[in-house]
Amino acid sequence: MFEQTMFYLFAIVSVIAALFVVAGKNPISCAIALIVTLGALAGVFVLQEAHFVATIQVLVYAGAIMVLFVFVIMLLNLGPEDLEKTPRFSRLKGAGGIFAAAGAALLAWNFVSYAARAARVGPGFGGLAQISQKLFTEYIIPFEAISAVLMAAVVGAVVIAKREL
Amino acid sequence: MVSTSHLLILSAVLFALGMAGVVIRRNVIIVMMCIELMLNAVNVSFVAFARQLGSIDGHIIVFFVMAVAAAEAGVGLALVIAMFRHKSTVNLDHVNLMKG
Amino acid sequence: MDYTGLIIVAIRCVFMLVFILSFLPVLIWAERKGAAFIQDRPGPNRADLWGVRLAGLIQPIADVVKLLFKEDVTPRNVYQPFYKLAPIIAMSVALVTFAVVPLADVIHIGGRDIPIQVSDLDTGLLYILAVASLGVYGIMLAGWSANNKYALLGGLRSSAQMISYEISMGLAVGVMFLLFGTAQLDDMVRAQGANPLGWGVASVPGAIAFLMFLVASFAETNRLPFDLPEGESELVAGYHVEYSAFKFAMFFMAEYVNMVVAAGILVTLFFGGYQVPFVSTETIVNHAPAVAKIAFGGAALVLVALGVVAVARYRPGKFGDNRDREPIVVAVLLWVVALGALAVGFLPGLVPGIPGYTDLTMGTILATVLQVGTFAGKVAFFAWFFIWVRWTLPRFRYDQLMRLGWSYLLPIGIFNLVLAGVWVLASSRWSL
């Protein structure tokens, strides 16, 4: 009961904040709304026994990626006024929005019937030990590949953003 | 115990919102935020399925998704800064050189 | 529902809050008195309650009252929602970080295991890093919403600085992670044991990690020598330039809470946390009567001696008002507290109705009290270290700060991580 209440609370908060992200005028407000969404989703993850994922969600998404976003918005000093000079809902965009909403409805309709019983999970599920065990044995090659991707991203970001090398 | 279908519906709704944002918004930073939103929606369903199947693999995929999202945000924001430097705008409609 | 469990959790939360917040006035006092001591002047010594000044300890009370009742000026062109949100974020994030730090060993009472911390998370260290990384939002939002170029510059600086030093902090913490093989702070403290030679700082990679963590925590708390976000000679007051009254007080308190939290994590990772040096929890519980007599008797002796010192400073007619009587009042207070300590140390077991320290519950409670006291003492030492450094070192220039973070600390941290791996491998092979 407690778990369900919390889940609906987090879900509603995340959806409302996501709406703000999509419809907000001010980029900083959008970023803060996205942070709220991410935080609420971290709560959802905790309820799904994904403790490590929830922590990493806050650490990486809210703590690093979104700081970067806010930093760039502040650096470029984007206010609401130099936004959206084109009309916000041209016909094409409206169609896109309707299409997306219809897709969501379709997806959701599919999932309503999807209510198989969840497996019983042991203690320590989603904890640090289990994840690292698997990450460093079965998934070691993707893990190393990801480190290469991140390295390439760092170098690429410096090359792109630096005025002169 | 929340049933998996509820999580999947949440995931679908968030994904659709993100997608609508990508289509509707023209501010490149907000478009990127909407992409992050879509990635997170996918993460929700990974976590839901990991719980449903009692296997940890979904969590590891989420870990990878986050790493890729971090890389994407880094490069993407660098691009935004470069773009702002050249065009002094972050509006995607003004960056249409490819259209000729 | 398990209401007893809920109540215990609530008590733990309140205890944690009280523990942190009770540091604040003392730290503010120590900051002002320490600054005065280093600059060779008396420092705050005027504010008094009925003549009792407690060497300036009354001053923080006066400060708080002033900040509470001052007019709260809100500039016209600030972005209201974030302007109001920012101090709340700064303060609450600072407080929440402490939730996983254990203040004492787990106590077993009435068939329950009660950890003396809010939550004993499996991912404790990652939690600390995660929540600490949120602290930057308070400063960034304050800087952005104030609609002031100095504030914006301060916010930008602090975000760049905090992101940069978070990496070094993460690397330092990662080393401790490797050395102890767990991320749970409780387990880490238990693994360190009561012997100072087993503490985190007592190995080569641990010592390097300690230095890195110390430097990074100065940057994370935005204190001198890294207080560029609020460097008053360049940015007026940086991110909080447009704040006044209690909103300013929130930022001010958040800084001190951050100090306590940084010192607490430092102590937990590198200096044995709540462990009383050379005296393990088992020793305390097994020899409870003797330990109680030594600890409380010693405390009473110190208090009595302090009282004697106070009485020796009694000069009738020096001020000609209530302040003349202050040494006597202080001495009597100290002696009363000393009597109380003696009573706590020696009476249980003698008075009917109160079990003696041979009782297991009393023994655990004694261990908890001593460990919380030890932890507070260690934290106070490092908090004092923060103050000491603040009034000793000059401010870094911004490029120096960034160079220190990226081209010195980061390579050292990566090297140290490799070293720690080798260290762990070697010590498991040759049992060093």
XYZ file of C-alpha atoms in Angstrom:
697
model
C 0.000 0.000 0.000
C 2.735 2.408 1.044
C 4.765 1.357 -1.963
C 1.878 1.975 -4.351
C 1.074 5.382 -2.910
C 4.692 6.390 -3.223
C 4.850 5.066 -6.758
C 1.828 7.076 -7.875
C 3.182 10.149 -6.138
C 6.534 9.869 -7.891
C 4.905 9.015 -11.212
C 2.581 11.996 -11.117
C 5.367 14.343 -10.072
C 7.620 13.079 -12.831
C 4.929 13.424 -15.507
C 3.945 16.932 -14.423
C 7.574 18.016 -14.314
C 8.112 16.454 -17.740
C 5.196 18.514 -19.040
C 6.967 21.592 -17.702
C 10.132 20.549 -19.524
C 8.249 20.325 -22.797
C 6.095 23.423 -22.352
C 8.244 25.721 -20.198
C 9.298 29.086 -21.560
C 12.445 29.708 -19.607
C 15.312 27.267 -20.301
C 16.426 27.326 -16.668
C 12.915 26.438 -15.516
C 12.901 23.588 -18.021
C 16.212 22.339 -16.672
C 15.018 22.488 -13.077
C 11.807 20.698 -14.068
C 13.885 17.992 -15.712
C 15.906 17.643 -12.521
C 12.659 17.161 -10.610
C 11.600 14.512 -13.136
C 14.916 12.718 -12.732
C 14.666 12.862 -8.963
C 11.136 11.453 -9.024
C 12.275 8.681 -11.343
C 15.099 7.918 -8.910
C 12.349 7.426 -6.336
C 10.557 5.056 -8.720
C 13.793 3.123 -9.138
C 14.203 2.786 -5.388
C 10.688 1.347 -5.206
C 11.729 -1.186 -7.845
C 14.663 -2.347 -5.694
C 17.110 -0.656 -8.052
C 19.124 1.103 -5.350
C 22.338 1.356 -7.306
C 20.558 2.660 -10.383
C 18.709 5.232 -8.291
C 21.927 6.495 -6.731
C 23.658 6.639 -10.092
C 20.629 8.423 -11.504
C 21.034 11.216 -8.982
C 24.825 11.204 -9.205
C 25.181 11.176 -12.977
C 21.993 12.726 -14.282
C 20.978 15.256 -11.666
C 24.461 15.871 -10.343
C 26.562 16.001 -13.489
C 24.635 16.121 -16.752
C 22.048 18.620 -15.588
C 24.689 20.798 -13.939
C 26.320 20.911 -17.361
C 23.025 21.941 -18.949
C 22.388 24.659 -16.394
C 25.979 25.790 -16.698
C 25.681 26.175 -20.468
C 22.361 27.996 -20.167
C 23.923 30.390 -17.675
C 27.058 30.748 -19.791
C 25.056 31.678 -22.890
C 22.773 33.719 -20.641
C 19.625 32.457 -22.354
C 16.558 34.248 -21.119
C 12.999 33.565 -22.146
C 13.129 36.436 -24.620
C 15.635 35.006 -27.091
C 13.608 31.849 -27.377
C 11.091 30.556 -29.852
C 10.989 33.416 -32.275
C 9.089 31.127 -34.628
C 5.443 30.485 -33.707
C 5.316 27.727 -31.187
C 2.669 25.567 -32.715
C 2.973 25.512 -36.448
C 0.785 22.948 -38.137
C 3.606 20.477 -38.614
C 4.638 20.653 -35.002
C 1.074 20.272 -33.856
C 0.810 17.199 -36.005
C 4.027 15.895 -34.473
C 2.694 16.425 -30.990
C -0.552 14.669 -31.782
C 1.389 11.846 -33.384
C 3.550 11.474 -30.285
C 0.532 11.514 -27.994
C -1.213 8.925 -30.146
C 1.887 6.762 -30.060
C 1.985 7.013 -26.294
C -1.666 6.080 -26.035
C -1.076 3.092 -28.305
C 1.948 1.969 -26.301
C 0.101 2.436 -23.037
C -2.866 0.464 -24.348
C -0.520 -2.376 -25.137
C 0.932 -2.323 -21.663
C -2.343 -2.325 -19.764
C -2.773 -6.000 -20.501
C 0.826 -6.673 -19.511
C 0.570 -7.693 -15.882
C 2.503 -10.897 -15.458
C 3.579 -11.675 -11.929
C 6.967 -10.327 -10.962
C 9.702 -12.712 -10.009
C 10.644 -12.954 -6.373
C 13.971 -11.260 -5.813
C 16.446 -12.100 -3.107
C 18.114 -9.677 -0.703
C 20.793 -7.530 -2.245
C 18.971 -7.344 -5.568
C 20.041 -4.227 -7.353
C 22.736 -3.632 -4.775
C 26.327 -2.697 -5.418
C 27.780 -6.194 -5.067
C 25.485 -7.905 -7.562
C 25.814 -5.219 -10.181
C 29.572 -4.988 -9.986
C 29.861 -8.767 -10.073
C 28.032 -8.846 -13.364
C 29.516 -5.647 -14.750
C 33.087 -6.838 -14.382
C 32.570 -10.372 -15.636
C 29.787 -10.791 -18.156
C 29.651 -7.172 -19.328
C 33.350 -6.375 -19.192
C 33.685 -5.716 -22.940
C 30.756 -3.264 -23.155
C 32.132 -1.637 -20.003
C 35.507 -1.065 -21.614
C 33.810 0.103 -24.800
C 31.836 2.656 -22.792
C 35.052 3.999 -21.313
C 36.370 4.467 -24.857
C 33.136 6.236 -25.817
C 33.442 8.594 -22.857
C 37.077 9.306 -23.682
C 36.141 10.094 -27.271
C 33.332 12.336 -26.038
C 35.684 14.274 -23.773
C 38.189 14.814 -26.570
C 35.419 15.670 -29.016
C 33.821 18.162 -26.673
C 37.130 19.939 -26.122
C 37.876 20.032 -29.858
C 34.430 21.354 -30.735
C 34.051 23.939 -27.996
C 37.559 25.348 -27.811
C 38.017 28.523 -29.802
C 41.502 27.714 -31.048
C 43.502 24.625 -30.275
C 3.935 -4.230 -5.238
C 3.384 -2.034 -8.273
C 2.514 -4.050 -11.331
C 4.882 -3.834 -14.248
C 2.251 -2.499 -16.602
C 1.964 0.704 -14.556
C 5.666 1.302 -14.877
C 5.498 0.658 -18.584
C 2.656 3.152 -18.940
C 4.731 5.722 -17.052
C 7.605 4.967 -19.351
C 5.413 5.356 -22.446
C 3.970 8.655 -21.257
C 7.388 10.095 -20.511
C 8.746 8.873 -23.816
C 5.875 10.478 -25.706
C 6.362 13.734 -23.829
C 10.022 13.731 -24.684
C 9.301 12.981 -28.299
C 6.683 15.708 -28.500
C 9.237 18.093 -27.018
C 11.815 17.151 -29.625
C 9.286 17.763 -32.373
C 7.701 20.923 -30.999
C 10.512 22.863 -29.383
C 13.106 24.750 -31.380
C 15.541 25.701 -28.631
C 18.365 23.228 -29.083
C 19.090 22.965 -25.370
C 15.494 22.104 -24.599
C 15.473 19.606 -27.449
C 18.486 17.948 -25.856
C 16.740 17.904 -22.504
C 13.797 16.184 -24.135
C 16.167 13.585 -25.525
C 17.397 12.991 -21.975
C 13.773 12.597 -20.969
C 13.267 9.919 -23.611
C 16.391 8.070 -22.492
C 15.058 8.129 -18.943
C 11.707 6.810 -20.039
C 13.534 3.859 -21.550
C 15.459 3.404 -18.319
C 12.188 3.110 -16.433
C 11.087 0.207 -18.565
C 14.473 -1.477 -18.235
C 14.249 -1.258 -14.475
C 10.647 -2.485 -14.549
C 11.583 -5.525 -16.614
C 14.608 -6.227 -14.444
C 12.280 -6.357 -11.458
C 9.742 -8.444 -13.323
C 12.236 -11.018 -14.535
C 14.313 -10.950 -11.365
C 17.482 -10.428 -13.355
C 20.009 -7.683 -12.799
C 20.902 -7.232 -16.485
C 18.367 -4.454 -16.942
C 20.151 -2.366 -14.342
C 23.425 -2.775 -16.173
C 21.841 -1.642 -19.426
C 20.565 1.417 -17.564
C 24.112 2.058 -16.402
C 25.286 1.986 -20.009
C 22.441 4.207 -21.139
C 23.476 6.764 -18.541
C 27.092 6.652 -19.671
C 26.012 7.211 -23.262
C 23.703 10.027 -22.160
C 26.603 11.694 -20.375
C 28.763 11.447 -23.490
C 25.918 12.744 -25.622
C 25.283 15.689 -23.318
C 28.962 16.598 -23.252
C 29.406 16.599 -27.012
C 25.986 18.086 -27.643
C 26.540 21.013 -25.305
C 29.947 21.620 -26.860
C 28.164 21.779 -30.215
C 25.632 24.217 -28.766
C 28.432 26.480 -27.570
C 30.159 26.327 -30.961
C 26.867 27.044 -32.674
C 26.139 29.969 -30.388
C 29.575 31.346 -31.091
C 29.109 31.237 -34.850
C 25.449 32.135 -35.178
C 24.651 33.655 -31.772
C 21.424 31.727 -31.642
C 20.245 28.477 -30.147
C 17.208 28.243 -32.402
C 17.304 25.162 -34.579
C 15.317 26.861 -37.348
C 18.180 29.294 -37.877
C 20.679 26.515 -38.345
C 19.505 25.233 -41.702
C 22.520 25.594 -43.935
C 22.064 22.035 -45.135
C 18.811 23.087 -46.740
C 20.777 25.313 -49.079
C 2.309 -1.298 10.580
C 5.378 -1.320 12.758
C 4.834 1.886 14.698
C 7.751 1.330 17.082
C 10.057 1.054 14.108
C 8.684 4.252 12.634
C 9.141 6.101 15.905
C 12.716 4.869 16.158
C 13.410 6.100 12.627
C 11.922 9.484 13.506
C 14.070 9.677 16.631
C 17.145 8.856 14.572
C 16.350 11.639 12.107
C 15.806 14.180 14.893
C 18.963 13.071 16.677
C 20.971 13.530 13.483
C 19.518 16.996 12.895
C 20.231 18.051 16.460
C 23.744 16.669 16.207
C 24.537 18.754 13.131
C 22.672 21.915 14.076
C 24.134 22.047 17.568
C 27.527 22.404 15.929
C 26.472 25.610 14.180
C 26.598 28.208 16.975
C 29.795 26.719 18.326
C 31.389 26.811 14.895
C 30.322 30.374 14.227
C 31.752 31.306 17.589
C 34.943 29.370 16.855
C 35.241 31.056 13.493
C 35.034 34.523 14.969
C 37.164 33.773 17.986
C 39.665 31.850 15.860
C 39.932 34.722 13.416
C 40.430 37.058 16.318
C 43.076 34.796 17.833
C 44.970 34.536 14.543
C 44.727 38.273 13.959
C 45.723 39.018 17.561
C 42.563 40.775 18.710
C 39.932 39.861 21.328
C 37.016 39.007 19.040
C 33.346 39.109 20.081
C 33.115 39.636 23.836
C 30.246 42.075 24.422
C 26.924 40.285 23.961
C 25.728 39.022 27.320
C 22.717 37.439 28.985
C 22.448 38.748 32.560
C 26.147 39.379 32.608
C 27.146 35.941 31.305
C 29.119 36.200 28.079
C 30.780 32.753 27.949
C 33.750 34.239 26.087
C 31.488 35.365 23.257
C 29.359 32.224 22.943
C 26.287 34.402 23.458
C 27.156 36.305 20.288
C 25.742 33.650 17.871
C 22.386 33.869 19.672
C 22.372 37.620 19.158
C 23.327 37.089 15.512
C 20.493 34.654 14.923
C 17.967 36.954 16.561
C 19.197 39.825 14.434
C 18.999 37.816 11.206
C 15.517 36.534 12.048
C 14.029 39.954 12.687
C 15.778 41.947 9.999
C 13.752 43.163 7.058
C 13.811 40.624 4.259
C 14.579 42.766 1.222
C 13.665 41.190 -2.094
C 15.035 43.130 -5.073
C 12.459 43.952 -7.723
C 13.888 42.144 -10.741
C 14.791 38.789 -9.256
C 13.185 35.631 -10.576
C 11.019 34.955 -7.554
C 10.514 31.155 -7.547
C 14.181 30.292 -7.797
C 15.225 33.209 -5.627
C 13.161 31.698 -2.832
C 14.051 28.110 -3.634
C 17.829 28.524 -3.707
C 18.513 28.975 0.046
C 16.211 26.067 0.835
C 18.088 23.814 -1.584
C 21.452 24.903 -0.208
C 20.471 24.193 3.380
C 18.504 20.977 2.908
C 21.047 19.353 0.609
C 23.758 20.133 3.113
C 21.749 18.473 5.877
C 20.630 15.441 3.870
C 24.177 14.445 2.948
C 24.855 13.458 6.541
C 22.116 10.812 6.591
C 24.401 7.858 5.978
C 27.228 8.797 8.337
C 27.209 6.567 11.427
C 27.577 8.390 14.730
C 28.080 5.251 16.809
C 28.138 1.497 16.584
C 24.870 -0.364 16.029
C 23.060 -0.911 19.305
C 20.960 -3.952 20.089
C 18.053 -3.116 22.356
C 14.910 -5.133 22.839
C 15.638 -7.457 19.926
C 16.195 -4.610 17.458
C 19.375 -3.574 15.704
C 19.393 0.209 15.721
C 22.096 1.901 13.684
C 22.901 5.390 14.966
C 22.427 7.005 11.569
C 19.392 7.810 9.489
C 19.919 5.128 6.896
C 22.458 2.372 6.514
C 22.536 2.342 2.726
C 24.291 -0.292 0.720
C 25.506 2.445 -1.619
C 26.427 4.829 1.209
C 29.471 6.462 -0.347
C 27.795 6.872 -3.721
C 24.844 8.424 -1.914
C 27.131 11.002 -0.352
C 28.685 11.855 -3.700
C 25.258 12.009 -5.337
C 23.646 14.294 -2.789
C 26.738 16.460 -2.460
C 26.647 17.009 -6.208
C 23.164 18.480 -5.841
C 24.464 21.201 -3.542
C 25.675 23.188 -6.505
C 22.093 23.924 -7.566
C 21.440 26.101 -4.561
C 24.393 28.291 -5.469
C 23.730 28.273 -9.210
C 20.072 29.154 -8.823
C 20.893 31.873 -6.328
C 23.409 33.320 -8.739
C 21.125 33.122 -11.738
C 17.858 34.260 -10.196
C 19.350 37.345 -8.526
C 19.607 39.074 -11.911
C 22.922 40.550 -10.916
C 26.142 40.130 -12.842
C 28.284 39.554 -9.767
C 25.891 36.911 -8.555
C 25.819 35.251 -11.961
C 29.616 35.198 -12.123
C 29.729 33.726 -8.634
C 27.244 31.039 -9.597
C 29.175 30.171 -12.751
C 32.447 30.000 -10.892
C 31.058 27.818 -8.179
C 29.468 25.372 -10.590
C 32.680 24.999 -12.574
C 34.669 24.664 -9.373
C 32.377 22.126 -7.776
C 32.195 19.952 -10.882
C 35.982 20.000 -11.173
C 36.672 19.067 -7.594
C 33.918 16.488 -7.431
C 36.080 14.345 -9.701
C 39.026 14.485 -7.329
C 36.704 13.814 -4.436
C 35.214 10.836 -6.249
C 38.666 9.455 -6.961
C 39.726 9.880 -3.331
C 36.557 8.181 -2.141
C 37.014 5.450 -4.738
C 40.377 4.611 -3.202
C 38.772 4.055 0.204
C 36.192 1.982 -1.587
C 38.953 -0.259 -2.900
C 40.842 -0.450 0.384
C 37.845 -1.477 2.468
C 35.967 -3.398 -0.205
C 32.613 -1.881 0.717
C 30.634 1.284 0.133
C 28.660 0.981 3.350
C 29.982 3.557 5.799
C 29.070 1.410 8.782
C 31.138 -1.477 7.467
C 33.987 0.869 6.637
C 34.191 2.169 10.178
C 33.998 -1.347 11.557
C 36.746 -2.453 9.175
C 38.991 0.361 10.402
C 38.739 -0.832 13.982
C 39.789 0.934 17.164
C 43.515 0.783 16.495
C 44.664 4.007 14.778
C 47.124 1.944 12.718
C 44.168 0.339 10.976
C 42.447 3.606 10.087
C 42.006 4.720 6.532
C 44.735 7.317 6.668
C 47.329 4.837 7.890
C 48.214 3.386 4.479
C 50.046 5.052 1.601
C 47.100 5.259 -0.814
C 44.845 6.177 2.096
C 47.097 9.061 3.099
C 47.208 10.408 -0.462
C 43.444 10.043 -0.737
C 43.073 11.894 2.564
C 45.038 14.872 1.290
C 43.055 14.915 -1.946
C 39.771 14.665 -0.110
C 40.807 17.474 2.215
C 41.649 19.818 -0.665
C 38.524 18.836 -2.579
C 36.310 19.371 0.440
C 37.651 22.906 0.812
C 36.587 23.515 -2.770
C 33.227 21.806 -2.285
C 32.372 23.870 0.761
C 33.380 27.066 -1.082
C 35.668 28.139 1.706
C 38.944 29.900 1.580
C 41.423 29.300 -0.067
C 38.824 28.309 -2.688
C 36.038 30.781 -1.942
C 36.059 32.337 -5.409
C 32.264 32.097 -5.792
C 31.945 34.700 -3.064
C 35.337 36.364 -3.234
C 34.415 39.704 -1.719
C 37.248 41.649 -3.302
C 36.156 40.653 -6.815
C 32.466 39.784 -6.722
C 31.158 41.776 -3.745
C 29.620 38.696 -2.151
C 29.197 36.421 -5.147
C 26.089 34.326 -5.444
C 24.376 35.600 -2.296
C 24.888 39.294 -2.950
C 21.150 39.986 -3.310
C 20.097 38.043 -0.240
C 19.316 39.540 3.120
C 17.983 38.587 6.526
C 17.006 34.962 6.964
C 17.587 33.929 3.360
C 21.164 35.067 3.767
C 21.293 33.244 7.081
C 20.292 30.042 5.291
C 23.320 30.306 2.995
C 25.491 31.231 5.932
C 24.327 28.231 7.933
C 24.556 25.956 4.898
C 28.247 26.785 4.698
C 28.795 25.659 8.277
C 26.613 22.583 7.855
C 28.696 21.721 4.808
C 31.797 22.077 6.938
C 30.427 19.728 9.577
C 29.361 17.253 6.915
C 32.724 17.366 5.145
C 34.528 16.922 8.455
C 32.183 14.063 9.377
C 32.796 12.213 6.128
C 36.516 12.852 6.417
C 36.553 11.402 9.912
C 34.423 8.445 8.872
C 36.564 7.553 5.892
C 40.038 8.266 7.174
C 40.047 8.597 10.953
C 38.047 5.669 12.198
C 34.706 7.419 12.439
C 33.139 6.899 15.827
C 35.865 4.513 17.038
C 37.363 5.566 20.341
C 41.148 5.179 19.817
C 42.418 1.840 21.203
C 39.044 1.049 22.813
C 36.694 -1.059 20.721
C 32.968 -1.338 21.297
C 33.407 -4.798 22.815
C 35.983 -3.489 25.272
C 33.625 -0.737 26.401
C 30.691 -3.100 26.842
C 32.748 -5.761 28.608
C 34.483 -3.379 31.018
C 31.611 -0.909 31.248
C 31.875 0.024 34.980
C 35.588 0.807 34.778
C 35.230 2.693 31.488
C 32.327 4.727 32.847
C 34.287 5.673 35.960
C 37.371 6.676 33.962
C 35.475 8.593 31.263
C 33.004 10.471 33.435
C 35.485 10.910 36.270
C 37.984 12.399 33.838
C 35.359 14.678 32.362
C 34.350 15.819 35.859
C 37.987 16.518 36.739
C 38.458 18.655 33.623
C 35.247 20.555 34.349
C 36.247 21.206 37.956
C 39.651 22.446 36.825
C 37.997 24.785 34.304
C 35.759 26.063 37.070
C 38.796 26.772 39.220
C 40.375 28.671 36.322
C 37.173 30.697 35.997
C 37.093 31.533 39.697
C 40.731 32.628 39.531
C 39.658 35.282 37.036
C 37.155 36.818 39.468
C 37.953 40.555 39.875
C 35.303 42.320 41.924
C 34.447 45.796 40.702
C 36.142 45.433 37.326
C 33.038 46.411 35.313
C 30.755 47.610 38.023
C 27.726 45.628 36.766
C 26.477 42.070 36.328
C 29.523 41.048 34.360
C 31.581 41.051 37.544
C 29.769 37.971 38.732
C 30.296 36.068 35.464
C 33.311 33.925 36.537
C 31.437 32.741 39.616
C 28.313 31.878 37.641
C 30.328 30.005 35.025
C 32.282 28.131 37.673
C 29.124 27.072 39.488
C 27.587 25.913 36.212
C 30.709 23.908 35.367
C 30.760 22.322 38.819
C 27.105 21.385 38.578
C 27.772 19.714 35.229
C 30.792 17.982 36.777
C 28.608 16.695 39.603
C 26.153 15.415 37.014
C 28.948 13.636 35.151
C 30.121 12.053 38.386
C 26.587 10.932 39.165
C 26.204 9.383 35.714
C 29.555 7.658 36.034
C 29.333 6.271 39.557
C 25.703 6.092 40.690
C 24.146 3.447 38.377
C 24.103 0.157 40.188
C 24.289 1.814 43.603
C 20.828 3.384 43.429
C 17.973 0.857 43.420
C 15.962 0.940 40.205
C 18.818 1.870 37.892
C 20.802 -1.096 36.545
C 24.577 -0.836 36.834
C 26.967 -0.779 33.900
C 27.412 -4.530 34.151
C 23.962 -4.670 32.565
C 24.267 -5.225 28.818
C 21.818 -2.455 27.823
C 23.566 0.098 30.038
C 26.883 -1.017 28.577
C 25.723 -0.462 25.002
C 24.243 2.904 25.890
C 27.537 3.890 27.491
C 29.408 2.780 24.361
C 27.046 4.805 22.189
C 27.448 7.919 24.297
C 31.220 7.654 24.312
C 31.354 7.000 20.575
C 29.072 9.897 19.701
C 31.265 12.066 21.911
C 34.426 10.829 20.205
C 32.909 11.418 16.787
C 31.870 14.925 17.759
C 35.365 15.597 19.031
C 37.002 14.421 15.832
C 34.532 16.407 13.727
C 35.170 19.477 15.845
C 38.902 19.117 15.281
C 38.519 19.052 11.512
C 35.987 21.855 11.562
C 38.556 23.867 13.474
C 41.076 22.899 10.809
C 38.788 24.435 8.187
C 38.616 27.654 10.201
C 42.342 27.677 10.811
C 43.099 27.345 7.099
C 40.567 30.010 6.217
C 42.327 32.639 8.267
C 45.812 31.537 7.304
C 45.927 31.058 3.541
C 45.272 33.697 0.859
C 42.719 33.109 -1.893
C 43.712 31.235 -5.045
C 43.380 32.863 -8.419
C 40.776 31.248 -10.652
C 43.215 29.765 -13.160
C 45.370 28.457 -10.316
C 42.318 26.795 -8.842
C 41.448 25.098 -12.111
C 45.051 24.075 -12.747
C 45.303 22.562 -9.275
C 42.097 20.625 -9.816
C 42.637 19.326 -13.305
C 46.369 19.036 -13.840
C 47.546 18.088 -10.361
C 44.784 16.486 -8.328
C 43.248 14.493 -11.183
C 46.479 12.744 -12.318
C 47.487 12.141 -8.713
C 44.054 10.686 -8.055
C 44.216 8.304 -10.996
C 47.738 7.240 -10.036
C 46.555 6.742 -6.479
C 43.681 4.551 -7.632
C 46.140 2.268 -9.435
C 48.386 2.314 -6.387
C 45.467 1.340 -4.177
C 44.678 -1.588 -6.459
C 48.278 -2.801 -6.237
C 48.220 -2.207 -2.473
C 45.102 -4.288 -1.973
C 46.452 -7.067 -4.155
C 49.823 -7.055 -2.397
C 48.355 -6.977 1.083
C 46.030 -9.859 0.287
C 48.928 -11.886 -1.149
C 51.570 -11.200 1.478
C 49.177 -10.199 4.242
C 50.855 -6.879 4.999
